[in-house]
Structures are given as structure tokens and as C-alpha cells.
Amino acid sequence: RETTRKALDVQLRERDIENKHLVKAGVSNAKQVDLVKVNENTRKNLEQEIAGYKSDAHTQRKVIFLLEKEGEKYGAEAGEASAKYAQALEEVKIRELSIIQLQKRISDGETKLKQQQSLYEAVRSDR
């Protein structure tokens, strides 16, 4: 009987130890499941964040493309305006030269007129 009781006590202790191990394993397993859930939620959040960044990057690429096209357009317009300005300056120079020539012709004409008037007056006074 004594050996049977000891054997039973040993088995009871082993059962208690196994139960404690089982409870610890269950708690550890629950912690692992919770950790997996947390990691899964973190992964989903990060994926959503990445998708948001990708969308923002796509939108910004579109804006950059449009701004570059706009810059090219304004650059071309500025080039055309600069060419028109240079052409207008050249026309102003040509017209200024023309004005100077016309003023010289007027001055020469006035001088010639005065000379002819003087000659006319001289001829008239001689008569």
C-alpha cells in the first residue's frame, strides 16, 4: 500500500506539474496569438500608409509633370517675347536713322531755300 500511495503521489505531482506546464503553454500561446494579431494590424496599417505615400507620390509626379510643361510653355513664350523685343529695338534704330536722314534733308532744304531766297532778293534788288 505504501508504495502504491507513493506512486500515486508521484503521479499526482507529475500531473500537477504537467498541468502547470499546460497552463503556461496556454498563456504563452495566447501571448503569441496576441502578438501575431498586433503584428498583423501593424502590417495592415503600414501597408495603408505605404499606399497613401504611393498615391501622394503619384499625385506629386503629375503636378511636377504639369509644372514642367508649364515652365516649357512660359520659356518658349519668353523666348518669343525676347525676339520680338530685339526686333522692335532694331526697328526703332532704323526709324531713328531714317528720322535723322529726313531731318538732314529738311535742314538741307531749308538752307537751299534760304540761299535761293537770298539770290531772289539780290536779283530783285538789282532790277
Short mmCIF file of C-alpha atoms in Angstrom, two decimals:
data_model
loop_
_atom_site.label_atom_id
_atom_site.label_comp_id
_atom_site.label_asym_id
_atom_site.label_seq_id
_atom_site.Cartn_x
_atom_site.Cartn_y
_atom_site.Cartn_z
CA ARG A 1 0.00 0.00 0.00
CA GLU A 2 2.69 2.45 0.87
CA THR A 3 4.40 2.03 -2.46
CA THR A 4 1.12 2.43 -4.24
CA ARG A 5 0.43 5.63 -2.30
CA LYS A 6 3.90 6.94 -3.09
CA ALA A 7 3.46 6.05 -6.72
CA LEU A 8 0.08 7.81 -6.69
CA ASP A 9 1.61 10.90 -5.02
CA VAL A 10 4.38 10.94 -7.62
CA GLN A 11 1.82 10.65 -10.41
CA LEU A 12 -0.31 13.41 -8.84
CA ARG A 13 2.72 15.69 -8.60
CA GLU A 14 3.67 14.90 -12.17
CA ARG A 15 0.08 15.63 -13.23
CA ASP A 16 0.15 18.96 -11.36
CA ILE A 17 3.50 19.82 -12.96
CA GLU A 18 2.13 18.85 -16.39
CA ASN A 19 -1.00 20.97 -15.72
CA LYS A 20 1.18 23.94 -14.76
CA HIS A 21 3.22 23.43 -17.92
CA LEU A 22 -0.01 23.17 -19.92
CA VAL A 23 -1.35 26.39 -18.36
CA LYS A 24 1.98 28.14 -19.01
CA ALA A 25 1.95 26.87 -22.60
CA GLY A 26 -1.65 28.10 -23.00
CA VAL A 27 -0.72 31.53 -21.63
CA SER A 28 2.37 31.62 -23.82
CA ASN A 29 0.30 30.52 -26.82
CA ALA A 30 -2.29 33.25 -26.09
CA LYS A 31 0.50 35.81 -25.86
CA GLN A 32 1.88 34.59 -29.19
CA VAL A 33 -1.59 34.81 -30.77
CA ASP A 34 -1.99 38.35 -29.41
CA LEU A 35 1.46 39.25 -30.69
CA VAL A 36 0.59 37.85 -34.13
CA LYS A 37 -2.63 39.93 -34.14
CA VAL A 38 -0.68 43.06 -33.15
CA ASN A 39 1.89 42.39 -35.87
CA GLU A 40 -0.87 41.76 -38.41
CA ASN A 41 -2.57 45.06 -37.50
CA THR A 42 0.76 46.86 -37.68
CA ARG A 43 1.41 45.31 -41.10
CA LYS A 44 -2.03 46.40 -42.36
CA ASN A 45 -1.51 49.93 -41.03
CA LEU A 46 1.92 50.14 -42.65
CA GLU A 47 0.53 48.84 -45.95
CA GLN A 48 -2.19 51.51 -45.84
CA GLU A 49 0.41 54.14 -45.02
CA ILE A 50 2.59 52.96 -47.92
CA ALA A 51 -0.42 53.03 -50.26
CA GLY A 52 -1.09 56.61 -49.13
CA TYR A 53 2.52 57.60 -49.77
CA LYS A 54 2.40 55.94 -53.20
CA SER A 55 -0.77 57.84 -54.03
CA ASP A 56 0.80 61.11 -52.85
CA ALA A 57 3.94 60.40 -54.88
CA HIS A 58 1.83 59.69 -57.97
CA THR A 59 -0.10 62.94 -57.49
CA GLN A 60 3.12 64.88 -56.98
CA ARG A 61 4.64 63.34 -60.12
CA LYS A 62 1.59 64.55 -62.06
CA VAL A 63 1.95 68.04 -60.58
CA ILE A 64 5.68 68.09 -61.37
CA PHE A 65 4.96 66.99 -64.96
CA LEU A 66 2.34 69.74 -65.38
CA LEU A 67 4.66 72.35 -63.86
CA GLU A 68 7.49 71.29 -66.16
CA LYS A 69 5.19 71.57 -69.19
CA GLU A 70 4.03 74.97 -67.97
CA GLY A 71 7.66 76.03 -67.49
CA GLU A 72 8.49 74.94 -71.04
CA LYS A 73 5.48 76.88 -72.35
CA TYR A 74 6.45 80.04 -70.48
CA GLY A 75 10.07 79.59 -71.52
CA ALA A 76 9.00 79.44 -75.16
CA GLU A 77 6.77 82.49 -74.68
CA ALA A 78 9.64 84.36 -73.03
CA GLY A 79 11.91 83.46 -75.95
CA GLU A 80 9.34 84.73 -78.43
CA ALA A 81 8.84 87.93 -76.43
CA SER A 82 12.60 88.46 -76.26
CA ALA A 83 12.89 88.00 -80.03
CA LYS A 84 10.03 90.46 -80.62
CA TYR A 85 11.69 92.95 -78.26
CA ALA A 86 15.02 92.66 -80.11
CA GLN A 87 13.22 93.10 -83.43
CA ALA A 88 11.36 96.15 -82.10
CA LEU A 89 14.66 97.66 -80.90
CA GLU A 90 16.14 97.12 -84.35
CA GLU A 91 13.12 98.78 -85.95
CA VAL A 92 13.48 101.73 -83.56
CA LYS A 93 17.15 102.11 -84.56
CA ILE A 94 16.21 102.00 -88.26
CA ARG A 95 13.47 104.58 -87.76
CA GLU A 96 15.78 106.81 -85.73
CA LEU A 97 18.32 106.69 -88.57
CA SER A 98 15.53 107.46 -91.03
CA ILE A 99 14.42 110.41 -88.87
CA ILE A 100 17.99 111.71 -88.74
CA GLN A 101 18.27 111.44 -92.54
CA LEU A 102 14.91 113.19 -93.02
CA GLN A 103 15.92 115.94 -90.58
CA LYS A 104 19.15 116.39 -92.55
CA ARG A 105 17.19 116.62 -95.80
CA ILE A 106 14.85 119.15 -94.21
CA SER A 107 17.82 121.14 -92.92
CA ASP A 108 19.50 120.98 -96.34
CA GLY A 109 16.22 122.02 -97.96
CA GLU A 110 15.84 124.93 -95.57
CA THR A 111 19.43 126.01 -96.25
CA LYS A 112 18.85 125.75 -100.00
CA LEU A 113 15.60 127.69 -99.66
CA LYS A 114 17.36 130.46 -97.73
CA GLN A 115 20.09 130.61 -100.38
CA GLN A 116 17.52 130.80 -103.16
CA GLN A 117 15.58 133.46 -101.27
CA SER A 118 18.79 135.43 -100.84
CA LEU A 119 19.56 135.08 -104.56
CA TYR A 120 16.00 136.05 -105.43
CA GLU A 121 16.22 139.09 -103.18
CA ALA A 122 19.60 140.00 -104.69
CA VAL A 123 18.23 139.68 -108.25
CA ARG A 124 15.13 141.63 -107.31
CA SER A 125 17.10 144.42 -105.71
CA ASP A 126 19.37 144.56 -108.80
CA ARG A 127 16.35 145.27 -111.02
#
